[in-house]
Each structure stands twice: as structure tokens, then as C-alpha cells.
């Protein structure tokens, strides 16, 4: 049985723990590896070594730090297919989708290679007589990241390349459900020439996360995961005086105006609701049909009925299994509540089977209509291939529905009316908005800007905001006495002259 190593003090080492968690292939439920729960000594060693290495890494010239990212980007591209294959096996994602997961991470590494211009400060000459002010951004110290199962390449790559390029050192605690991909990312990072100890990878669950949240040596915490854990992380981390960014769960609505292009709408809804088995924080889980657009629901049902899940290397499969048997049971029980609470079940994905893979966690495409805001299938993040259809009389009603949702990760509108699109963008209380684009995930030169209950904190992932998150601003005000204009008297007021 493959025992997943940790990456501590620059070495890939086996844990001394007696507490191991099984990693399964969700298409078969076979155990493919075991991941350790790091011991307190191992956690200590990783954090202390990250602190020690920070002293030299922060003095490493910014262009050298950028070059590590350039080499890393090239290596990730070279190994793109191989990483995607590992990722497919532990998550069940189709090979194409796994490649997309890796690619969206590579784009962040490319962005991190621009760190010198991203870290530039500001300067103003003559803020008072012979007085100039400039600002620098300096790294914080040891930062930590805790990542979810659903993007085991992209989300770790949202975090450590930006933090490390800024001059910090980083302790990553990846999801215990799919740790093999992040370990491969760490091996390639070492091969790219990152000095020993700049990145540490420890494994485990709540106990190890609690160490990161409370250890005084850790300055900042990046978290991505579910709502209850995200709230806990934000509350605990900030109570321990850390900077925290916590990306949490979601429930994303797509508004369909009657003037939209019907075929584009159907394609977008099918792909964005069941792609990756609905296990994306930006998946569309609610379709809001405005006015006559609701007549398209039968055709949506027809299109969704043609979609089938399957193995990662089955080119005819549109998506893979659910990550665990427990998550699959939860999805199926939520589908049951939808029926019992009065929604119309147009397509039922329960009891789904895939030829040759009888033990996988399969859920077929599932479609509800007549969903209301009181139902559990509306209130809960299902995180499965389940789409709920709702109706609104007009755009204003659709906007009000979305603005009343506690979540604010993503939303989109499909329309051919510029005025409707303009109003939607302006009035909607959601941080990432698509116009005729169902999953509007911004590229890394912008930031990933979820709002409301989908994000706790203020500076978001990647883009300029990540640089602000992982750095401290220092302003230097200096006076050089070069003329007689400088005062030779003591100044008792706070005002610079
Ligand atoms: P999760 O919250 O179960 O786990 C996330 C991480 O937290 C894992 O590393 C896990 O080990 C750790 N963890 C779990 N329970 C903990 C506890 N009680 N205390 C401390 N740490 C704990 O999430 P998941 O199931 O792996 O991921 C899916 C969730 O992530 C979904 O809710 C999804 O919407 C969300 N997500 C959000 C975004 C975003 O950008 N907003 C992106 C991806 C995923």
C-alpha cells in the first residue's frame, strides 16, 4: 500500500504516526494509498523549519524568486498529462477536466512569475519641503494553506506560488481525500529549484489544521472548503491574530431571459450543472427562467438525459464519480427531500450504475422544477450533478431572489439584451458575474472574488489582491537636508512642513 510522504524541511519523509486515512479511487472505492495525520512533532518541525528558511528566502532577490516560478511553470507544462492522470485517479475527474484543473493552476504560476511588478510600491516626491515618501511591500513570514478535495491542483496553486513568490515560506495541508496530486506538485516545485524548506507539505485533518490556526509562528491562513469549516477557520484564525482569507461554499444561480439564444442556454446549463459531477464551487445549481423562457425546461431535460458519468479514461463520459460514498449518500438523501418537499423530479440520478464499475460513487444527472426557496435542495449546497429550476416573472424578481441568497460566489445571465445584462451586473450582490458565460472564473491577473457567505476576509485569491494578502506595506518618509529651506528649529506639531 502506497503511504503518502510529507515534505518537511526539504525532504520527502514518511510519517511516524499510527493514524492513517485511506485514499480511495471514487470510481471503484479501492484504497489506492494511505495518508498520515502528522504528529505534533512533525507539525512543529515543518513550522519551525519554514520560519528558519524565511530568514534567507525573504532576502533572495525578487528576480530570483520569479525565476523559480518560471522554471516551475515550464515543468508543470511538461508534466501536465502525467499530473492530470494522477488527479483523475484520485478524484475520478475525466481526463480533460483534470487537465483543466492543472491548467488553471499553471496560469497562477505564470502570474506569480510577474511578482516584481506586482510587488511594486508607490512613491511621491516632496510630500513636504525636501521630504519624500515611498512604500514597499514586504513578505509576512510563514503562511499556511488548507485546501479542499475538488481542485487538488488548482487550489494549492492559487496559494503557495503567490505566497512564496512574495518572499514568504508556506505550509500546505492538502485535502486528505486526494493528496497525491499536491505531492506531485511539491516534487516538481523542488525540481524547479525552490530552496529546501520554502514549501512544506503536512497531512491530516482537524487536529493538524488546528495547529496551523493557533500556532503563533504562522502569520496568514488561506482556506478553501465548505461553509461550516470556512466559518470556523475564519473565527479561529482571526482570534489567534492571523490574517485569514476563507473561501467557502456556494449556490450559484443562472438567469435565463426569454431573448437568450436557446441552444447556448441549454449547452451552458448542462455543462455548468453536471460538469465535474457538480463538485465545483462555481457550478450552476439553480436555473432561474424568466417569463416564457420556462418553456425550454422540457428540452433541458432531454439534453441532460443524454449525459452520462463514467471512468476518467472513458472518452464518452461527461463527468466522473462523486468523491466518496458518504458524499454520494448525502446527495441522494437531499434528492429525496426535494421530492418529499414538493419539487417536481424531472430526472432522477439516484441508483445510477456504470458498466464495469459497480462499486463507484455514481449519481446520474438530476433535474428538479418547481423549486422554492424553503426547500432543502435550494438552501443546501448539494455539491452533486443536481440542477434546480425556478421561475421569475421578470428580471427584477430574479435579481431579488439571488440577492436574498446567503451565498455570493458566482452567477450569470443569458440574454441578448444589453440593458438587461447591464442592470444585472450592476444590481447583483454576487462577486463573480458572467454574461452569456455560465462559470465566470476570473483569470489570475484579476482575483477570485466571491462575496457574502461564500467568502470571509477581505483580500481574495491571486491577482493583485493575493499580493496584498501575503505582504505587509511599509512606508518610508525621508528628508535629506540639501538646501537652506530646511528648518533648523524644533517642530512641536505633527504637521510636516
Ligand atoms: P471541507 O470543508 O470538508 O474540507 C476542506 C479542508 O478543511 C480539508 O483540507 C479538510 O481536511 C479540512 N477540514 C475539514 N473539516 C475540518 C474541521 N472540522 N476543522 C478544520 N479543518 C477541517 O471541504 P471539501 O469537501 O474538501 O470541499 C468542498 C467544499 O469546498 C464545497 O463546499 C465547495 O463549495 C468549497 N469550495 C469553495 C471554493 C471557493 O472558492 N469558494 C472553491 C473550491 C471549493
Coordinates of C-alpha atoms and ligand atoms in Angstrom, one line a residue:
X1 CA 0.0 0.0 0.0
X2 CA 1.4 3.4 -1.0
X3 CA 2.0 5.5 2.1
X4 CA 1.9 9.2 1.1
X5 CA 5.0 11.0 2.4
X6 CA 5.2 14.5 3.8
X7 CA 7.5 17.3 2.6
X8 CA 9.2 18.6 5.7
X9 CA 12.5 20.6 5.9
X10 CA 13.1 19.9 2.2
X11 CA 12.9 16.1 2.5
X12 CA 10.1 13.8 1.4
X13 CA 9.7 11.7 4.6
X14 CA 7.4 9.1 5.9
X15 CA 5.3 10.0 9.0
X16 CA 5.8 8.2 12.3
X17 CA 2.1 8.4 13.1
X18 CA -0.1 5.4 13.8
X19 CA -3.1 7.3 12.4
X20 CA -3.6 6.9 8.7
X21 CA -6.5 7.8 6.4
X22 CA -7.4 5.7 3.4
X23 CA -7.4 7.5 0.0
X24 CA -9.8 5.8 -2.4
X25 CA -10.4 5.7 -6.1
X26 CA -14.0 7.0 -6.2
X27 CA -14.8 5.1 -9.4
X28 CA -14.1 1.7 -7.7
X29 CA -13.8 2.5 -3.9
X30 CA -10.5 0.6 -3.9
X31 CA -8.0 2.0 -1.4
X32 CA -5.1 3.4 -3.6
X33 CA -3.0 5.0 -0.8
X34 CA -2.9 6.0 2.8
X35 CA -2.3 9.5 4.0
X36 CA -0.8 10.2 7.5
X37 CA -2.2 12.5 10.2
X38 CA 1.0 14.4 11.0
X39 CA 2.2 14.0 14.6
X40 CA 2.7 17.1 16.8
X41 CA 6.5 16.8 16.4
X42 CA 6.2 16.7 12.6
X43 CA 3.9 19.8 12.6
X44 CA 6.5 21.5 14.8
X45 CA 9.4 20.6 12.6
X46 CA 7.6 21.9 9.5
X47 CA 6.5 25.2 11.0
X48 CA 9.9 25.8 12.7
X49 CA 11.8 25.0 9.5
X50 CA 9.6 27.3 7.5
X51 CA 10.4 30.0 10.0
X52 CA 14.1 29.4 9.7
X53 CA 14.1 29.3 5.9
X54 CA 12.1 32.5 5.8
X55 CA 15.1 34.4 7.1
X56 CA 17.1 33.7 3.9
X57 CA 14.2 33.4 1.4
X58 CA 13.0 36.9 2.1
X59 CA 16.5 38.2 1.3
X60 CA 16.5 36.3 -2.1
X61 CA 16.3 38.9 -4.9
X62 CA 12.8 39.2 -6.3
X63 CA 14.0 38.3 -9.8
X64 CA 15.5 35.0 -8.5
X65 CA 12.2 34.2 -6.8
X66 CA 10.4 34.9 -10.1
X67 CA 12.8 32.6 -12.0
X68 CA 11.8 29.7 -9.7
X69 CA 8.2 30.3 -10.8
X70 CA 9.3 30.4 -14.5
X71 CA 11.0 27.1 -14.2
X72 CA 8.1 25.7 -12.2
X73 CA 5.7 26.8 -14.9
X74 CA 7.7 25.1 -17.6
X75 CA 7.9 21.8 -15.5
X76 CA 4.2 21.8 -14.8
X77 CA 3.5 22.2 -18.5
X78 CA 6.0 19.4 -19.3
X79 CA 4.2 17.1 -16.8
X80 CA 0.7 18.3 -17.5
X81 CA -0.7 15.0 -18.7
X82 CA 1.0 13.0 -16.0
X83 CA -0.3 15.2 -13.2
X84 CA -3.8 15.1 -14.8
X85 CA -3.6 11.3 -14.7
X86 CA -2.8 11.2 -11.0
X87 CA -5.5 13.7 -10.4
X88 CA -8.1 11.7 -12.4
X89 CA -7.4 8.6 -10.5
X90 CA -7.8 10.1 -7.0
X91 CA -10.8 12.4 -7.8
X92 CA -12.5 10.5 -10.6
X93 CA -12.5 13.6 -12.9
X94 CA -12.5 13.0 -16.6
X95 CA -9.0 13.4 -18.1
X96 CA -10.0 16.6 -20.0
X97 CA -11.4 18.1 -16.8
X98 CA -8.3 17.0 -14.8
X99 CA -6.1 18.8 -17.4
X100 CA -8.3 21.9 -16.9
X101 CA -7.7 21.7 -13.1
X102 CA -3.9 21.6 -13.6
X103 CA -4.1 24.3 -16.3
X104 CA -5.9 26.8 -14.2
X105 CA -3.2 26.3 -11.6
X106 CA -0.4 26.8 -14.2
X107 CA -1.9 30.1 -15.1
X108 CA -1.5 31.3 -11.5
X109 CA 2.2 30.2 -11.5
X110 CA 2.6 32.3 -14.7
X111 CA 1.1 35.2 -12.8
X112 CA 3.4 34.6 -9.8
X113 CA 6.4 35.0 -12.2
X114 CA 5.4 38.6 -12.5
X115 CA 6.0 39.2 -8.9
X116 CA 8.4 42.0 -9.2
X117 CA 5.9 44.3 -10.9
X118 CA 3.1 43.1 -8.7
X119 CA 5.1 44.0 -5.5
X120 CA 6.0 47.5 -6.7
X121 CA 5.2 50.1 -4.1
X122 CA 4.4 53.8 -4.6
X123 CA 6.4 56.9 -4.3
X124 CA 5.6 60.7 -4.0
X125 CA 8.3 63.3 -4.1
X126 CA 8.0 66.5 -2.0
X127 CA 5.3 65.5 0.4
X128 CA 6.7 68.4 2.4
X129 CA 9.7 70.5 1.9
X130 CA 12.6 68.2 1.0
X131 CA 10.5 65.2 2.2
X132 CA 9.8 62.2 0.1
X133 CA 7.7 59.1 0.8
X134 CA 7.9 55.7 -0.8
X135 CA 6.2 52.4 0.1
X136 CA 7.5 48.9 -0.2
X137 CA 5.6 45.6 0.1
X138 CA 7.4 43.1 2.3
X139 CA 6.6 39.4 3.0
X140 CA 4.8 38.4 6.2
X141 CA 6.7 35.2 7.2
X142 CA 5.3 31.7 7.4
X143 CA 1.9 31.4 5.7
X144 CA -0.3 28.3 5.6
X145 CA -2.9 26.9 3.2
X146 CA -5.7 24.4 3.8
X147 CA -7.3 23.1 0.6
X148 CA -10.4 21.1 -0.4
X149 CA -10.8 17.9 -2.4
X150 CA -12.4 19.3 -5.5
X151 CA -9.4 21.1 -7.2
X152 CA -6.3 19.3 -5.9
X153 CA -4.0 21.0 -8.4
X154 CA -5.6 24.4 -9.0
X155 CA -6.3 25.4 -5.4
X156 CA -2.9 24.6 -3.9
X157 CA -1.5 26.5 -6.9
X158 CA -3.7 29.5 -6.0
X159 CA -1.8 29.7 -2.8
X160 CA 1.8 28.7 -2.4
X161 CA 3.2 30.1 -5.7
X162 CA 1.9 33.6 -4.9
X163 CA 2.9 33.5 -1.2
X164 CA 6.4 32.1 -2.0
X165 CA 7.0 34.5 -4.9
X166 CA 6.2 37.3 -2.5
X167 CA 9.1 36.1 -0.2
X168 CA 7.1 34.1 2.3
X169 CA 7.5 30.4 3.2
X170 CA 4.5 28.2 3.2
X171 CA 3.0 25.2 5.0
X172 CA 0.3 23.4 2.9
X173 CA -2.2 21.0 4.4
X174 CA -4.0 19.5 1.3
X175 CA -7.3 17.6 1.4
X176 CA -6.8 14.1 2.9
X177 CA -9.2 12.8 0.2
X178 CA -6.8 13.5 -2.7
X179 CA -3.2 14.2 -1.5
X180 CA -1.3 12.5 -4.4
X181 CA -1.7 15.4 -6.8
X182 CA -0.4 18.1 -4.3
X183 CA 2.6 15.8 -3.5
X184 CA 3.5 15.6 -7.2
X185 CA 3.2 19.4 -7.4
X186 CA 5.6 19.7 -4.4
X187 CA 8.1 17.3 -6.1
X188 CA 8.1 19.4 -9.2
X189 CA 8.5 22.6 -7.2
X190 CA 11.6 21.2 -5.6
X191 CA 12.9 20.2 -9.1
X192 CA 12.3 23.8 -10.3
X193 CA 15.0 24.8 -7.8
X194 CA 12.9 26.1 -4.9
X195 CA 15.3 26.1 -1.9
X196 CA 14.7 23.4 0.7
X197 CA 12.0 24.3 3.3
X198 CA 10.4 27.2 1.3
X199 CA 7.4 24.9 0.8
X200 CA 6.4 22.3 3.4
X201 CA 3.5 19.8 3.0
X202 CA 1.9 18.2 6.0
X203 CA -1.1 15.9 6.0
X204 CA -4.1 15.3 8.3
X205 CA -7.4 16.7 9.2
X206 CA -8.9 18.9 12.0
X207 CA -6.2 18.4 14.6
X208 CA -3.4 19.4 12.1
X209 CA -5.5 22.3 10.8
X210 CA -6.0 23.5 14.4
X211 CA -2.2 23.6 14.9
X212 CA -1.9 25.8 11.9
X213 CA -4.7 28.1 13.1
X214 CA -3.3 28.6 16.6
X215 CA 0.5 28.4 16.2
X216 CA 1.9 31.9 16.8
X217 CA 4.6 31.4 14.1
X218 CA 2.0 31.3 11.3
X219 CA 1.1 34.8 10.1
X220 CA -1.6 34.1 7.5
X221 CA -4.1 31.4 6.7
X222 CA -5.6 30.7 3.3
X223 CA -8.5 28.3 3.4
X224 CA -10.8 26.9 0.7
X225 CA -13.6 24.4 1.7
X226 CA -17.2 24.1 3.0
X227 CA -19.2 26.8 4.8
X228 CA -19.1 25.5 8.4
X229 CA -15.4 24.8 8.2
X230 CA -14.7 28.1 6.5
X231 CA -16.5 30.0 9.3
X232 CA -14.6 28.0 11.9
X233 CA -11.3 28.8 10.2
X234 CA -12.0 32.5 9.9
X235 CA -13.2 32.8 13.5
X236 CA -10.3 30.7 15.0
X237 CA -7.6 32.1 12.8
X238 CA -8.5 35.8 13.4
X239 CA -9.0 35.1 17.2
X240 CA -5.3 34.0 17.1
X241 CA -4.4 37.3 15.4
X242 CA -3.8 35.9 11.9
X243 CA -4.6 37.3 8.6
X244 CA -7.2 34.9 7.1
X245 CA -8.9 34.5 3.7
X246 CA -11.6 31.8 3.8
X247 CA -13.3 30.8 0.6
X248 CA -16.4 28.8 1.4
X249 CA -19.4 27.0 -0.2
X250 CA -21.8 28.3 -2.7
X251 CA -25.1 28.1 -4.5
X252 CA -24.9 29.7 -7.9
X253 CA -27.8 30.9 -10.0
X254 CA -28.0 31.4 -13.7
X255 CA -30.8 33.7 -15.0
X256 CA -32.3 32.9 -18.4
X257 CA -34.0 35.7 -20.2
X258 CA -36.6 34.8 -22.9
X259 CA -34.5 36.7 -25.5
X260 CA -31.4 34.5 -25.0
X261 CA -30.1 32.1 -27.5
X262 CA -31.8 28.8 -26.6
X263 CA -29.1 26.4 -27.7
X264 CA -26.4 28.4 -25.9
X265 CA -28.5 28.3 -22.8
X266 CA -29.1 24.5 -22.9
X267 CA -25.4 23.8 -23.6
X268 CA -24.3 26.1 -20.8
X269 CA -26.8 24.7 -18.2
X270 CA -25.9 21.1 -18.9
X271 CA -22.1 21.6 -18.7
X272 CA -22.1 24.0 -15.8
X273 CA -24.5 22.0 -13.6
X274 CA -23.2 18.4 -14.1
X275 CA -19.6 19.0 -15.2
X276 CA -17.2 17.6 -12.6
X277 CA -20.3 15.8 -11.1
X278 CA -21.4 19.2 -9.8
X279 CA -18.4 19.3 -7.5
X280 CA -17.3 22.8 -8.3
X281 CA -17.8 25.8 -6.1
X282 CA -18.8 27.8 -9.3
X283 CA -21.2 25.1 -10.6
X284 CA -24.6 26.3 -11.6
X285 CA -27.1 24.7 -9.2
X286 CA -30.1 26.9 -9.8
X287 CA -31.6 27.9 -13.2
X288 CA -33.9 30.9 -12.9
X289 CA -36.1 31.0 -16.0
X290 CA -37.6 34.5 -16.6
X291 CA -41.1 34.6 -18.2
X292 CA -41.5 32.4 -21.3
X293 CA -38.0 31.0 -21.0
X294 CA -39.5 28.3 -18.8
X295 CA -40.9 26.7 -21.9
X296 CA -37.3 25.4 -22.5
X297 CA -37.3 23.1 -19.4
X298 CA -38.5 20.0 -21.3
X299 CA -35.6 20.5 -23.8
X300 CA -33.2 20.9 -20.9
X301 CA -34.5 17.6 -19.5
X302 CA -33.9 15.9 -22.9
X303 CA -30.3 17.3 -23.1
X304 CA -29.5 16.3 -19.6
X305 CA -30.9 12.8 -20.0
X306 CA -28.2 12.2 -22.7
X307 CA -25.4 12.9 -20.4
X308 CA -23.7 10.0 -18.5
X309 CA -20.9 9.7 -16.0
X310 CA -18.1 7.2 -16.4
X311 CA -14.4 6.4 -15.7
X312 CA -11.8 9.1 -16.1
X313 CA -10.4 7.5 -19.3
X314 CA -13.8 6.8 -20.9
X315 CA -13.9 9.4 -23.7
X316 CA -17.7 9.2 -23.9
X317 CA -18.2 10.1 -20.2
X318 CA -19.2 13.7 -19.4
X319 CA -18.2 13.5 -15.8
X320 CA -16.9 11.2 -13.1
X321 CA -18.0 9.8 -9.8
X322 CA -18.7 11.6 -6.5
X323 CA -15.6 11.9 -4.3
X324 CA -16.8 9.5 -1.6
X325 CA -19.6 7.1 -0.8
X326 CA -20.6 9.4 2.1
X327 CA -20.9 12.4 -0.2
X328 CA -22.9 10.3 -2.6
X329 CA -25.3 9.2 0.2
X330 CA -25.8 12.9 1.2
X331 CA -26.6 13.9 -2.4
X332 CA -29.1 11.1 -2.7
X333 CA -30.8 12.0 0.6
X334 CA -31.1 15.6 -0.5
X335 CA -32.7 14.5 -3.7
X336 CA -35.2 12.6 -1.6
X337 CA -36.0 15.7 0.4
X338 CA -36.6 17.6 -2.8
X339 CA -39.3 15.1 -3.8
X340 CA -40.9 15.0 -0.3
X341 CA -40.9 18.8 0.0
X342 CA -42.9 19.2 -3.3
X343 CA -40.4 19.8 -6.1
X344 CA -41.0 18.0 -9.4
X345 CA -38.3 15.5 -10.0
X346 CA -37.9 15.5 -13.8
X347 CA -34.7 13.4 -13.9
X348 CA -33.6 11.2 -11.0
X349 CA -29.9 10.4 -10.9
X350 CA -30.2 8.1 -7.8
X351 CA -29.2 4.4 -8.3
X352 CA -27.0 5.3 -11.2
X353 CA -24.7 2.5 -12.5
X354 CA -21.8 2.4 -14.8
X355 CA -20.9 -0.7 -16.7
X356 CA -17.8 -2.5 -15.3
X357 CA -17.6 -0.2 -12.3
X358 CA -20.3 -1.5 -9.9
X359 CA -18.7 0.0 -6.8
X360 CA -18.2 3.6 -7.9
X361 CA -20.0 6.6 -6.3
X362 CA -22.2 7.3 -9.3
X363 CA -25.0 9.8 -9.4
X364 CA -26.8 10.5 -12.7
X365 CA -27.9 13.9 -13.9
X366 CA -30.7 15.1 -11.8
X367 CA -33.2 17.8 -12.6
X368 CA -35.9 19.4 -10.5
X369 CA -38.5 22.0 -11.5
X370 CA -41.0 24.0 -9.3
X371 CA -38.3 24.5 -6.6
X372 CA -39.0 27.1 -3.9
X373 CA -36.7 28.9 -1.5
X374 CA -37.9 27.0 1.5
X375 CA -36.8 23.6 0.2
X376 CA -33.6 22.0 1.4
X377 CA -32.4 21.4 -2.2
X378 CA -32.5 25.2 -2.6
X379 CA -31.0 26.1 0.8
X380 CA -28.2 23.5 1.0
X381 CA -25.1 23.3 -1.2
X382 CA -25.7 19.8 -2.8
X383 CA -22.3 19.5 -4.5
X384 CA -23.6 16.9 -6.9
X385 CA -25.0 16.8 -10.5
X386 CA -28.3 18.3 -9.5
X387 CA -30.0 21.3 -11.1
X388 CA -33.0 23.1 -9.6
X389 CA -35.2 25.1 -11.9
X390 CA -37.2 28.1 -10.6
X391 CA -39.3 30.7 -12.4
X392 CA -39.4 34.5 -12.1
X393 CA -41.9 36.9 -13.8
X394 CA -39.2 39.4 -14.7
X395 CA -35.6 40.3 -14.3
X396 CA -36.2 42.4 -11.1
X397 CA -37.7 39.3 -9.4
X398 CA -34.7 37.1 -10.5
X399 CA -32.3 39.7 -9.1
X400 CA -34.2 39.9 -5.8
X401 CA -34.1 36.1 -5.4
X402 CA -30.4 35.9 -5.9
X403 CA -29.7 38.9 -3.7
X404 CA -31.6 37.2 -0.9
X405 CA -29.4 34.1 -1.1
X406 CA -26.8 34.0 1.7
X407 CA -24.1 33.0 -0.9
X408 CA -22.4 35.2 -3.4
X409 CA -19.7 33.2 -5.2
X410 CA -20.8 33.3 -8.9
X411 CA -23.9 34.0 -11.0
X412 CA -24.6 34.5 -14.7
X413 CA -27.2 35.9 -17.0
X414 CA -28.0 34.7 -20.5
X415 CA -29.6 37.4 -22.7
X416 CA -29.2 39.3 -25.9
X417 CA -30.4 42.5 -24.3
X418 CA -27.6 44.8 -23.3
X419 CA -29.8 46.8 -20.9
X420 CA -30.8 43.6 -19.1
X421 CA -27.2 42.5 -18.8
X422 CA -26.0 45.9 -17.7
X423 CA -28.7 46.1 -15.0
X424 CA -27.9 42.5 -13.8
X425 CA -24.2 43.3 -13.5
X426 CA -24.8 46.4 -11.6
X427 CA -27.5 45.3 -9.2
X428 CA -26.5 41.8 -8.3
X429 CA -24.9 41.1 -4.9
X430 CA -22.5 38.4 -6.1
X431 CA -18.8 38.7 -6.6
X432 CA -18.3 37.0 -9.9
X433 CA -20.7 37.6 -12.7
X434 CA -21.0 36.1 -16.2
X435 CA -22.8 37.5 -19.1
X436 CA -23.6 34.6 -21.5
X437 CA -20.8 32.7 -19.7
X438 CA -22.0 30.2 -17.1
X439 CA -18.9 29.8 -14.9
X440 CA -17.2 33.2 -14.8
X441 CA -13.9 32.2 -13.0
X442 CA -11.5 35.2 -13.5
X443 CA -8.1 34.6 -14.9
X444 CA -5.2 35.2 -12.4
X445 CA -4.5 38.8 -13.3
X446 CA -7.9 39.5 -11.7
X447 CA -8.8 38.0 -8.4
X448 CA -11.2 35.2 -7.4
X449 CA -13.8 37.4 -5.8
X450 CA -16.6 35.5 -4.1
X451 CA -18.9 37.6 -1.7
X452 CA -21.2 37.2 1.2
X453 CA -21.4 33.7 2.8
X454 CA -19.0 32.3 0.1
X455 CA -16.0 34.3 1.4
X456 CA -14.8 35.5 4.8
X457 CA -12.0 38.0 4.7
X458 CA -11.1 41.0 2.5
X459 CA -8.2 40.2 0.2
X460 CA -9.1 37.5 -2.3
X461 CA -7.1 34.8 -4.1
X462 CA -4.5 35.5 -6.8
X463 CA -4.3 38.8 -8.8
X464 CA -3.1 41.9 -7.1
X465 CA -5.2 41.0 -4.0
X466 CA -3.1 38.0 -3.3
X467 CA 0.0 40.1 -3.2
X468 CA -1.7 42.4 -0.7
X469 CA -2.8 39.4 1.4
X470 CA 0.7 37.9 1.5
X471 CA 2.6 41.1 2.2
X472 CA 2.8 44.0 4.6
X473 CA 3.2 47.6 3.3
X474 CA 5.9 49.7 4.7
X475 CA 6.0 53.4 4.0
X476 CA 9.3 55.3 4.4
X477 CA 9.3 59.1 4.8
X478 CA 12.7 60.7 4.4
X479 CA 14.2 64.1 4.5
X480 CA 17.6 64.9 3.1
X481 CA 18.9 68.3 4.0
X482 CA 20.1 69.8 0.8
X483 CA 19.2 73.5 0.9
X484 CA 18.7 76.2 3.4
X485 CA 15.0 75.7 3.2
X486 CA 15.1 73.1 5.9
X487 CA 14.0 74.3 9.3
X488 CA 16.6 74.5 11.9
X489 CA 14.0 74.8 14.7
X490 CA 12.3 72.1 16.7
X491 CA 8.9 71.3 15.4
X492 CA 6.3 70.5 18.1
X493 CA 3.3 69.9 15.8
X494 CA 2.5 66.7 13.9
X495 CA 2.4 68.5 10.6
X496 CA 5.3 68.1 8.1
X497 CA 6.4 71.4 6.7
Ligands
LIG1 P1 -14.1 20.6 3.6 O1 -14.5 21.9 4.3 O2 -14.7 19.3 4.1 O3 -12.5 20.4 3.7 C1 -11.6 21.4 3.3 C2 -10.3 21.3 4.1 O4 -10.6 21.6 5.5 C3 -9.7 20.0 4.1 O5 -8.3 20.1 3.9 C4 -10.1 19.3 5.4 O6 -9.1 18.4 5.9 C5 -10.2 20.5 6.3 N1 -11.2 20.3 7.4 C6 -12.3 19.5 7.3 N2 -13.0 19.6 8.4 C7 -12.4 20.4 9.2 C8 -12.6 20.8 10.6 N3 -13.6 20.4 11.3 N4 -11.7 21.6 11.1 C9 -10.6 22.0 10.5 N5 -10.3 21.6 9.2 C10 -11.2 20.8 8.6 O7 -14.4 20.8 2.1 P2 -14.3 19.8 0.9 O8 -15.5 18.9 1.0 O9 -13.0 19.2 0.8 O10 -14.5 20.8 -0.4 C11 -15.7 21.1 -0.9 C12 -16.2 22.5 -0.4 O11 -15.3 23.5 -0.8 C13 -17.5 22.9 -1.1 O12 -18.3 23.5 -0.1 C14 -17.1 24.0 -2.1 O13 -18.1 24.9 -2.4 C15 -15.9 24.6 -1.4 N6 -15.1 25.3 -2.3 C16 -15.1 26.6 -2.3 C17 -14.3 27.3 -3.2 C18 -14.4 28.8 -3.3 O14 -13.5 29.4 -3.9 N7 -15.3 29.5 -2.6 C19 -13.5 26.6 -4.1 C20 -13.5 25.2 -4.1 C21 -14.3 24.6 -3.2

